[in-house]
């Protein structure tokens, strides 16, 4: 049966598949254009996201907004979500079992949005989708195509806030994303 946004959001709200939901204020399913050509996936909600129930609204989110604008989009034109929909305690990296438990929701989001290009923000997102062997410093900037969808692993905006020297590579990756979308639209 085809999943709908309403049933997906209800399933996320009801989910207790891992322990993360026990300590949160809100689930954070993700938001944006439900039929976007471009999707961004982060790791998991932080404190601001947990309080508001929205993905990428804190400091890293503000930088993500600038990254999206730099390639000619608004946040409303793209779809933004995370590997896990519940905030891990003290913002720790989600355990592989937590990421695995949440993955069916991400897959449902892929099938509803049907983006052409997906930007994987940081190692957690890149590993969840492309496999444990991914090393973000080595593999960022390299396109991976799966079933007609193009995946671009790059640095997480929180990593850029900690280390500005990563911005140059990230900018390069984002320009590659912009060019890929133009190419896929037949404009290049
Ligand atoms: N970091 C993430 O990975 N996701 C968010 O939503 C916010 C910060």
XYZ file of N, CA, C and O and ligand atoms in Angstrom:
760
model
N 0.844 -1.198 0.000
C 0.000 0.000 0.000
C 0.884 1.255 0.000
O 1.895 1.294 0.682
N 0.469 2.257 -0.801
C 1.203 3.528 -0.832
C 1.093 4.238 0.519
O -0.003 4.347 1.072
N 2.230 4.711 1.014
C 2.205 5.454 2.270
C 1.757 6.896 1.972
O 2.007 7.419 0.890
N 1.050 7.512 2.900
C 0.673 8.926 2.746
C 1.423 9.742 3.792
O 1.904 9.192 4.792
N 1.479 11.055 3.577
C 2.143 11.918 4.569
C 1.452 11.800 5.919
O 2.108 11.746 6.962
N 0.121 11.764 5.904
C -0.614 11.692 7.179
C -0.271 10.409 7.930
O -0.026 10.433 9.131
N -0.263 9.278 7.206
C 0.018 8.015 7.902
C 1.480 7.971 8.348
O 1.787 7.473 9.431
N 2.366 8.520 7.524
C 3.784 8.548 7.926
C 3.960 9.375 9.207
O 4.619 8.933 10.157
N 3.359 10.565 9.241
C 3.511 11.417 10.426
C 2.879 10.756 11.654
O 3.437 10.825 12.757
N 1.769 10.082 11.457
C 1.126 9.378 12.583
C 2.021 8.228 13.065
O 2.170 8.012 14.285
N 2.635 7.508 12.127
C 3.513 6.384 12.501
C 4.751 6.889 13.255
O 5.204 6.266 14.211
N 5.313 8.021 12.795
C 6.482 8.589 13.487
C 6.070 9.008 14.904
O 6.761 8.722 15.885
N 4.924 9.661 15.007
C 4.440 10.134 16.313
C 4.247 8.966 17.290
O 4.547 9.081 18.479
N 3.767 7.840 16.768
C 3.452 6.690 17.635
C 4.664 5.802 17.892
O 4.608 4.916 18.769
N 5.760 6.015 17.159
C 6.877 5.064 17.191
C 7.555 4.985 18.561
O 7.844 6.002 19.186
N 7.809 3.743 18.997
C 8.595 3.497 20.220
C 9.622 2.401 19.939
O 9.937 1.602 20.813
N 10.108 2.358 18.680
C 10.973 1.239 18.281
C 12.344 1.263 18.940
O 13.001 0.249 19.038
N 12.823 2.439 19.349
C 14.083 2.490 20.104
C 13.826 3.363 21.327
O 12.745 3.919 21.487
N 14.819 3.477 22.197
C 14.585 4.178 23.466
C 14.600 5.701 23.370
O 14.231 6.390 24.328
N 14.987 6.245 22.203
C 15.187 7.699 22.135
C 13.931 8.496 22.479
O 14.016 9.577 23.060
N 12.766 7.961 22.139
C 11.507 8.714 22.327
C 11.177 8.949 23.803
O 10.334 9.787 24.120
N 11.848 8.245 24.710
C 11.492 8.363 26.131
C 11.907 9.703 26.738
O 11.372 10.102 27.762
N 12.873 10.381 26.108
C 13.422 11.572 26.772
C 13.221 12.853 25.979
O 13.905 13.834 26.214
N 12.282 12.833 25.038
C 12.178 13.994 24.143
C 10.970 14.875 24.469
O 10.063 14.458 25.182
N 10.991 16.098 23.897
C 9.817 16.966 23.955
C 8.928 16.735 22.730
O 7.717 16.677 22.834
N 9.565 16.677 21.548
C 8.814 16.490 20.307
C 9.550 15.548 19.371
O 10.777 15.574 19.308
N 8.799 14.810 18.604
C 9.356 14.123 17.447
C 9.643 15.187 16.385
O 8.940 16.211 16.315
N 10.648 14.907 15.543
C 11.018 15.859 14.485
C 11.019 15.104 13.148
O 12.053 14.575 12.720
N 9.853 15.022 12.499
C 9.781 14.217 11.271
C 10.567 14.809 10.103
O 11.146 14.061 9.310
N 10.595 16.137 10.010
C 11.205 16.802 8.852
C 10.154 17.715 8.250
O 8.968 17.614 8.575
N 10.594 18.621 7.367
C 9.636 19.567 6.788
C 10.172 20.135 5.482
O 11.349 19.983 5.166
N 9.264 20.808 4.774
C 9.648 21.444 3.515
C 8.697 21.040 2.406
O 7.563 20.630 2.670
N 9.205 21.142 1.171
C 8.402 20.828 -0.009
C 8.293 19.306 -0.162
O 9.298 18.635 -0.393
N 7.095 18.797 -0.040
C 6.861 17.349 -0.093
C 7.072 16.741 -1.464
O 7.008 15.514 -1.604
N 7.313 17.560 -2.488
C 7.712 16.986 -3.782
C 8.943 17.727 -4.328
O 9.037 18.022 -5.522
N 9.890 17.972 -3.432
C 11.109 18.710 -3.783
C 12.023 17.883 -4.690
O 12.080 16.660 -4.570
N 12.772 18.578 -5.560
C 13.781 17.850 -6.352
C 15.075 17.675 -5.548
O 15.927 16.856 -5.888
N 15.185 18.431 -4.465
C 16.412 18.413 -3.660
C 16.059 18.193 -2.186
O 15.196 18.873 -1.637
N 16.757 17.218 -1.572
C 16.477 16.859 -0.172
C 17.789 16.883 0.613
O 18.844 16.548 0.069
N 17.705 17.295 1.875
C 18.874 17.313 2.763
C 18.582 16.402 3.955
O 17.502 16.488 4.550
N 19.576 15.580 4.306
C 19.409 14.685 5.462
C 20.531 14.922 6.459
O 21.718 14.806 6.116
N 20.148 15.254 7.698
C 21.119 15.427 8.772
C 21.153 14.202 9.678
O 20.678 13.122 9.309
N 21.693 14.399 10.865
C 21.899 13.275 11.785
C 20.660 13.027 12.655
O 20.036 11.977 12.610
N 20.338 14.032 13.463
C 19.191 13.904 14.363
C 18.930 15.250 15.000
O 19.788 16.131 14.978
N 17.737 15.431 15.576
C 17.400 16.724 16.175
C 18.343 17.076 17.328
O 18.787 16.194 18.064
N 18.621 18.376 17.469
C 19.317 18.889 18.648
C 18.294 19.501 19.603
O 17.085 19.282 19.453
N 18.788 20.301 20.552
C 17.900 20.847 21.591
C 16.828 21.764 20.997
O 15.643 21.662 21.352
N 17.210 22.672 20.087
C 16.229 23.612 19.507
C 15.178 22.860 18.694
O 13.985 23.174 18.765
N 15.655 21.874 17.934
C 14.750 21.104 17.086
C 13.766 20.306 17.948
O 12.574 20.215 17.648
N 14.289 19.751 19.058
C 13.452 18.967 19.977
C 12.353 19.835 20.597
O 11.216 19.399 20.769
N 12.693 21.081 20.897
C 11.699 21.973 21.515
C 10.639 22.416 20.504
O 9.474 22.576 20.852
N 11.064 22.609 19.244
C 10.131 23.140 18.240
C 9.475 22.075 17.369
O 8.508 22.359 16.655
N 10.043 20.872 17.384
C 9.498 19.824 16.509
C 9.824 20.028 15.040
O 9.184 19.462 14.163
N 10.868 20.850 14.777
C 11.264 21.157 13.397
C 12.745 20.861 13.198
O 13.558 21.133 14.103
N 13.096 20.360 12.017
C 14.491 20.009 11.725
C 15.310 21.262 11.404
O 14.820 22.193 10.751
N 16.535 21.268 11.859
C 17.524 22.308 11.497
C 17.015 23.733 11.725
O 16.944 24.538 10.793
N 16.641 24.028 12.966
C 16.236 25.403 13.300
C 17.225 26.096 14.248
O 17.079 27.272 14.536
N 18.240 25.368 14.744
C 19.246 25.966 15.625
C 20.393 26.564 14.823
O 20.232 26.912 13.642
N 21.558 26.683 15.455
C 22.712 27.330 14.809
C 23.115 26.607 13.523
O 23.353 27.253 12.486
N 23.179 25.283 13.566
C 23.536 24.525 12.351
C 22.474 24.741 11.277
O 22.788 24.829 10.084
N 21.228 24.872 11.708
C 20.129 25.090 10.770
C 20.234 26.433 10.077
O 19.912 26.563 8.887
N 20.689 27.444 10.824
C 20.837 28.769 10.208
C 21.912 28.731 9.121
O 21.779 29.348 8.066
N 22.976 27.965 9.403
C 24.013 27.827 8.377
C 23.479 27.015 7.198
O 23.760 27.342 6.036
N 22.688 25.979 7.490
C 22.098 25.195 6.393
C 21.229 26.089 5.502
O 21.260 25.962 4.272
N 20.478 27.001 6.105
C 19.649 27.935 5.320
C 20.528 28.718 4.339
O 20.167 28.904 3.170
N 21.713 29.148 4.815
C 22.628 29.900 3.938
C 23.192 29.003 2.831
O 23.370 29.432 1.689
N 23.484 27.744 3.200
C 24.016 26.799 2.201
C 22.978 26.561 1.097
O 23.305 26.501 -0.097
N 21.711 26.434 1.505
C 20.625 26.206 0.546
C 20.473 27.442 -0.355
O 20.350 27.325 -1.582
N 20.532 28.632 0.271
C 20.391 29.875 -0.496
C 21.545 30.039 -1.484
O 21.360 30.556 -2.591
N 22.729 29.569 -1.085
C 23.915 29.728 -1.941
C 23.780 28.994 -3.266
O 24.438 29.343 -4.246
N 22.910 27.973 -3.308
C 22.719 27.272 -4.588
C 21.347 27.584 -5.191
O 20.822 26.847 -6.030
N 20.766 28.692 -4.722
C 19.595 29.226 -5.415
C 18.243 28.710 -4.969
O 17.254 28.844 -5.691
N 18.182 28.111 -3.772
C 16.901 27.599 -3.267
C 16.543 28.284 -1.944
O 17.412 28.823 -1.267
N 15.254 28.199 -1.600
C 14.829 28.573 -0.254
C 14.572 27.288 0.517
O 14.416 26.205 -0.082
N 14.497 27.405 1.837
C 14.189 26.211 2.644
C 12.838 25.620 2.267
O 12.640 24.414 2.348
N 11.904 26.485 1.857
C 10.558 26.009 1.528
C 10.541 25.197 0.230
O 9.627 24.425 -0.011
N 11.560 25.388 -0.601
C 11.597 24.676 -1.893
C 12.221 23.295 -1.784
O 12.111 22.492 -2.710
N 12.940 23.030 -0.683
C 13.617 21.742 -0.533
C 12.955 20.978 0.618
O 12.122 21.526 1.337
N 13.332 19.702 0.767
C 12.822 18.925 1.909
C 14.009 18.639 2.842
O 15.087 18.273 2.382
N 13.783 18.851 4.150
C 14.862 18.735 5.136
C 14.428 17.760 6.228
O 13.348 17.910 6.811
N 15.264 16.760 6.505
C 14.936 15.832 7.595
C 16.224 15.238 8.160
O 17.326 15.662 7.804
N 16.087 14.273 9.039
C 17.220 13.648 9.718
C 17.115 12.130 9.670
O 16.038 11.585 9.428
N 18.248 11.481 9.969
C 18.241 10.016 10.055
C 17.335 9.578 11.201
O 16.465 8.723 11.018
N 17.520 10.144 12.396
C 16.617 9.796 13.507
C 15.683 10.975 13.796
O 16.059 12.131 13.670
N 14.470 10.625 14.163
C 13.422 11.639 14.338
C 13.280 12.081 15.799
O 12.436 12.923 16.105
N 14.068 11.486 16.697
C 14.048 11.859 18.117
C 15.448 12.311 18.526
O 16.444 11.730 18.081
N 15.525 13.313 19.404
C 16.824 13.840 19.819
C 17.588 12.823 20.684
O 17.093 12.413 21.736
N 18.795 12.463 20.274
C 19.615 11.623 21.164
C 20.049 12.433 22.389
O 20.333 13.630 22.268
N 20.113 11.809 23.574
C 20.495 12.549 24.779
C 21.846 13.239 24.613
O 22.783 12.660 24.066
N 21.945 14.462 25.069
C 23.160 15.288 24.996
C 23.731 15.342 23.564
O 24.923 15.484 23.370
N 22.856 15.198 22.578
C 23.244 15.278 21.157
C 24.293 14.250 20.755
O 25.060 14.482 19.814
N 24.314 13.119 21.460
C 25.278 12.089 21.040
C 24.889 11.557 19.665
O 23.750 11.714 19.215
N 25.871 10.935 18.990
C 25.602 10.300 17.702
C 24.604 9.155 17.915
O 24.762 8.389 18.869
N 23.604 9.047 17.044
C 22.680 7.909 17.206
C 23.420 6.577 17.071
O 24.338 6.454 16.257
N 23.033 5.599 17.885
C 23.590 4.245 17.755
C 23.106 3.650 16.429
O 22.002 3.983 15.967
N 23.904 2.729 15.851
C 23.465 2.099 14.589
C 22.073 1.465 14.707
O 21.271 1.545 13.767
N 21.748 0.879 15.883
C 20.420 0.254 16.034
C 19.313 1.313 16.017
O 18.201 1.046 15.543
N 19.614 2.496 16.561
C 18.623 3.584 16.554
C 18.412 4.089 15.117
O 17.268 4.312 14.691
N 19.512 4.248 14.401
C 19.411 4.688 13.007
C 18.647 3.643 12.185
O 17.753 3.985 11.401
N 18.964 2.361 12.406
C 18.287 1.288 11.650
C 16.792 1.268 11.944
O 15.973 1.071 11.040
N 16.434 1.478 13.218
C 15.020 1.446 13.602
C 14.250 2.574 12.917
O 13.066 2.428 12.603
N 14.923 3.693 12.676
C 14.267 4.868 12.083
C 14.302 4.865 10.551
O 13.581 5.636 9.921
N 15.138 4.017 9.966
C 15.364 4.045 8.517
C 14.092 3.852 7.673
O 13.958 4.495 6.621
N 13.147 2.994 8.119
C 11.919 2.870 7.304
C 11.199 4.204 7.108
O 10.583 4.428 6.062
N 11.294 5.108 8.081
C 10.650 6.425 7.922
C 11.358 7.236 6.842
O 10.725 7.921 6.036
N 12.683 7.148 6.832
C 13.451 7.870 5.817
C 13.133 7.305 4.425
O 12.952 8.056 3.462
N 13.035 5.985 4.360
C 12.701 5.366 3.059
C 11.313 5.819 2.598
O 11.093 6.066 1.408
N 10.380 5.909 3.532
C 9.033 6.391 3.181
C 9.114 7.845 2.696
O 8.435 8.225 1.733
N 9.974 8.645 3.343
C 10.135 10.042 2.907
C 10.719 10.100 1.491
O 10.289 10.914 0.677
N 11.680 9.210 1.202
C 12.227 9.155 -0.176
C 11.106 8.875 -1.170
O 11.020 9.488 -2.218
N 10.246 7.892 -0.832
C 9.248 7.493 -1.820
C 8.137 8.532 -1.951
O 7.513 8.639 -3.004
N 7.887 9.308 -0.908
C 6.874 10.368 -1.022
C 7.424 11.593 -1.766
O 6.768 12.149 -2.639
N 8.637 12.006 -1.400
C 9.206 13.229 -1.998
C 9.697 12.963 -3.422
O 9.518 13.767 -4.311
N 10.306 11.805 -3.632
C 10.923 11.433 -4.914
C 11.885 12.518 -5.421
O 11.753 13.034 -6.546
N 12.887 12.869 -4.588
C 13.858 13.888 -5.016
C 14.790 13.341 -6.092
O 14.974 12.135 -6.205
N 15.369 14.261 -6.853
C 16.378 13.864 -7.848
C 17.745 13.749 -7.178
O 18.576 12.932 -7.544
N 17.982 14.641 -6.199
C 19.298 14.749 -5.556
C 19.106 14.816 -4.043
O 18.212 15.522 -3.551
N 19.945 14.052 -3.316
C 19.880 14.054 -1.853
C 21.269 14.397 -1.305
O 22.250 13.723 -1.635
N 21.336 15.435 -0.486
C 22.598 15.821 0.144
C 22.648 15.167 1.530
O 21.739 15.361 2.345
N 23.698 14.379 1.759
C 23.870 13.677 3.034
C 24.815 14.513 3.883
O 26.008 14.640 3.576
N 24.267 15.104 4.953
C 25.033 16.046 5.780
C 25.743 15.302 6.905
O 25.131 14.950 7.915
N 27.027 15.020 6.691
C 27.839 14.403 7.736
C 27.866 12.887 7.687
O 27.140 12.245 6.923
N 28.732 12.329 8.542
C 29.019 10.893 8.504
C 27.800 10.045 8.851
O 27.588 8.988 8.246
N 26.991 10.469 9.810
C 25.867 9.623 10.218
C 24.890 9.421 9.067
O 24.468 8.290 8.785
N 24.549 10.509 8.389
C 23.625 10.401 7.249
C 24.274 9.610 6.117
O 23.640 8.732 5.514
N 25.535 9.892 5.840
C 26.214 9.212 4.732
C 26.319 7.710 5.006
O 26.079 6.890 4.117
N 26.629 7.345 6.251
C 26.756 5.912 6.571
C 25.405 5.220 6.566
O 25.301 4.062 6.153
N 24.375 5.899 7.073
C 23.042 5.280 7.134
C 22.565 4.913 5.729
O 21.910 3.901 5.529
N 22.917 5.746 4.745
C 22.403 5.522 3.390
C 23.393 4.760 2.508
O 23.004 3.905 1.722
N 24.678 5.080 2.655
C 25.667 4.510 1.719
C 26.465 3.357 2.308
O 27.157 2.657 1.584
N 26.388 3.176 3.636
C 27.086 2.044 4.260
C 28.166 2.485 5.229
O 28.690 3.598 5.154
N 28.482 1.544 6.146
C 29.418 1.810 7.251
C 30.830 2.140 6.809
O 31.624 2.684 7.577
N 31.157 1.753 5.575
C 32.533 1.960 5.098
C 32.820 3.436 4.779
O 33.972 3.805 4.588
N 31.774 4.262 4.753
C 31.972 5.675 4.362
C 32.819 6.406 5.394
O 32.625 6.286 6.601
N 33.803 7.162 4.882
C 34.579 8.103 5.715
C 34.326 9.469 5.108
O 34.685 9.699 3.946
N 33.732 10.342 5.888
C 33.231 11.583 5.281
C 34.372 12.444 4.729
O 34.238 13.042 3.663
N 35.519 12.462 5.401
C 36.631 13.287 4.894
C 37.174 12.725 3.570
O 37.618 13.486 2.715
N 37.078 11.401 3.406
C 37.575 10.768 2.180
C 36.511 10.771 1.076
O 36.822 10.976 -0.100
N 35.269 10.534 1.450
C 34.227 10.245 0.454
C 33.324 11.429 0.123
O 32.489 11.334 -0.774
N 33.463 12.527 0.847
C 32.622 13.686 0.543
C 32.951 14.184 -0.873
O 34.067 14.006 -1.368
N 31.940 14.761 -1.496
C 32.177 15.323 -2.830
C 32.084 14.297 -3.945
O 32.215 14.651 -5.114
N 31.871 13.023 -3.597
C 31.821 11.971 -4.630
C 30.367 11.516 -4.798
O 29.732 11.046 -3.843
N 29.853 11.668 -6.009
C 28.461 11.279 -6.281
C 28.272 9.773 -6.181
O 29.124 9.009 -6.635
N 27.134 9.369 -5.619
C 26.713 7.963 -5.644
C 25.296 7.949 -6.209
O 24.423 8.678 -5.720
N 25.079 7.140 -7.248
C 23.742 7.038 -7.832
C 23.121 5.712 -7.410
O 23.760 4.659 -7.479
N 21.901 5.770 -6.911
C 21.174 4.551 -6.540
C 19.760 4.681 -7.064
O 19.061 5.645 -6.696
N 19.350 3.732 -7.865
C 17.982 3.698 -8.420
C 17.557 5.060 -8.985
O 16.447 5.539 -8.721
N 18.463 5.698 -9.692
C 18.122 6.959 -10.358
C 18.164 8.194 -9.465
O 17.871 9.293 -9.914
N 18.509 8.004 -8.173
C 18.625 9.154 -7.264
C 20.112 9.400 -7.015
O 20.881 8.456 -6.808
N 20.505 10.677 -7.031
C 21.913 11.042 -6.867
C 22.176 11.533 -5.439
O 21.512 12.461 -4.972
N 23.144 10.885 -4.797
C 23.484 11.211 -3.406
C 24.838 11.917 -3.353
O 25.817 11.431 -3.926
N 24.884 13.044 -2.631
C 26.133 13.775 -2.438
C 26.455 13.857 -0.944
O 25.791 14.574 -0.195
N 27.455 13.082 -0.479
C 27.884 13.246 0.918
C 28.750 14.494 1.072
O 29.624 14.744 0.244
N 28.478 15.260 2.108
C 29.322 16.427 2.402
C 29.365 16.642 3.917
O 28.781 15.869 4.678
N 30.069 17.674 4.331
C 30.175 17.931 5.770
C 28.847 18.424 6.345
O 28.071 19.106 5.665
N 28.634 18.101 7.609
C 27.474 18.590 8.355
C 27.719 20.067 8.696
O 28.847 20.444 9.042
N 26.680 20.928 8.622
C 26.913 22.341 8.960
C 27.487 22.541 10.369
O 28.255 23.493 10.581
N 27.160 21.662 11.326
C 27.744 21.807 12.672
C 29.265 21.627 12.618
O 30.005 22.277 13.377
N 29.743 20.770 11.703
C 31.190 20.573 11.546
C 31.827 21.850 10.989
O 32.949 22.213 11.353
N 31.099 22.549 10.122
C 31.613 23.802 9.551
C 31.687 24.895 10.606
O 32.570 25.750 10.559
N 30.736 24.848 11.555
C 30.765 25.848 12.635
C 31.969 25.608 13.548
O 32.538 26.548 14.096
N 32.375 24.343 13.687
C 33.533 24.011 14.538
C 34.844 24.243 13.804
O 35.861 24.531 14.424
N 34.846 24.059 12.491
C 36.095 24.093 11.721
C 35.840 24.776 10.370
O 35.406 24.122 9.411
N 36.110 26.083 10.321
C 35.788 26.858 9.106
C 36.608 26.409 7.895
O 36.214 26.662 6.759
N 37.709 25.703 8.136
C 38.533 25.273 6.996
C 37.785 24.241 6.126
O 38.188 23.980 4.994
N 36.693 23.679 6.659
C 35.912 22.703 5.870
C 34.949 23.396 4.899
O 34.338 22.743 4.057
N 34.811 24.717 5.027
C 33.808 25.418 4.210
C 34.131 25.355 2.716
O 33.226 25.256 1.893
N 35.426 25.427 2.386
C 35.811 25.474 0.972
C 35.358 24.183 0.258
O 34.754 24.243 -0.810
N 35.652 23.034 0.868
C 35.246 21.759 0.267
C 33.718 21.663 0.182
O 33.166 21.155 -0.798
N 33.056 22.131 1.222
C 31.587 22.048 1.236
C 30.999 22.916 0.133
O 30.051 22.517 -0.551
N 31.562 24.080 -0.057
C 31.120 24.977 -1.118
C 31.287 24.311 -2.480
O 30.390 24.351 -3.334
N 32.401 23.626 -2.649
C 32.661 22.882 -3.881
C 31.566 21.825 -4.087
O 31.002 21.677 -5.182
N 31.234 21.084 -3.014
C 30.212 20.023 -3.099
C 28.848 20.615 -3.457
O 28.096 20.048 -4.253
N 28.536 21.767 -2.866
C 27.236 22.389 -3.133
C 27.149 22.882 -4.578
O 26.094 22.793 -5.211
N 28.251 23.373 -5.099
C 28.246 23.798 -6.508
C 28.034 22.601 -7.432
O 27.361 22.700 -8.459
N 28.591 21.465 -7.009
C 28.401 20.234 -7.768
C 26.924 19.804 -7.733
O 26.377 19.315 -8.732
N 26.276 20.023 -6.601
C 24.841 19.725 -6.459
C 24.028 20.615 -7.413
O 23.139 20.143 -8.132
N 24.367 21.896 -7.429
C 23.665 22.841 -8.298
C 23.823 22.430 -9.774
O 22.853 22.399 -10.537
N 25.050 22.057 -10.138
C 25.321 21.659 -11.524
C 24.574 20.368 -11.866
O 24.032 20.231 -12.977
N 24.538 19.420 -10.923
C 23.836 18.146 -11.179
C 22.347 18.384 -11.412
O 21.744 17.800 -12.314
N 21.751 19.261 -10.619
C 20.324 19.535 -10.792
C 20.055 20.191 -12.149
O 19.080 19.866 -12.825
N 20.941 21.095 -12.550
C 20.794 21.726 -13.871
C 20.909 20.674 -14.973
O 20.117 20.649 -15.917
N 21.888 19.780 -14.811
C 22.106 18.707 -15.792
C 20.848 17.808 -15.864
O 20.378 17.485 -16.962
N 20.307 17.427 -14.696
C 19.151 16.525 -14.671
C 17.900 17.190 -15.250
O 17.018 16.520 -15.767
N 17.852 18.530 -15.169
C 16.728 19.257 -15.765
C 16.961 19.516 -17.254
O 16.146 20.146 -17.917
N 18.135 19.075 -17.736
C 18.469 19.272 -19.152
C 18.936 20.671 -19.465
O 18.938 21.085 -20.630
N 19.371 21.403 -18.446
C 19.793 22.804 -18.671
C 21.295 22.933 -18.903
O 21.746 23.976 -19.327
N 22.042 21.893 -18.571
C 23.501 22.040 -18.658
C 24.033 21.626 -20.028
O 23.411 20.866 -20.723
N 21.735 18.699 13.465
C 21.114 17.750 12.731
O 21.719 16.807 12.252
N 19.809 17.887 12.521
C 19.093 18.895 12.978
O 17.881 18.935 12.724
C 19.770 19.881 13.733
C 21.074 19.758 13.965
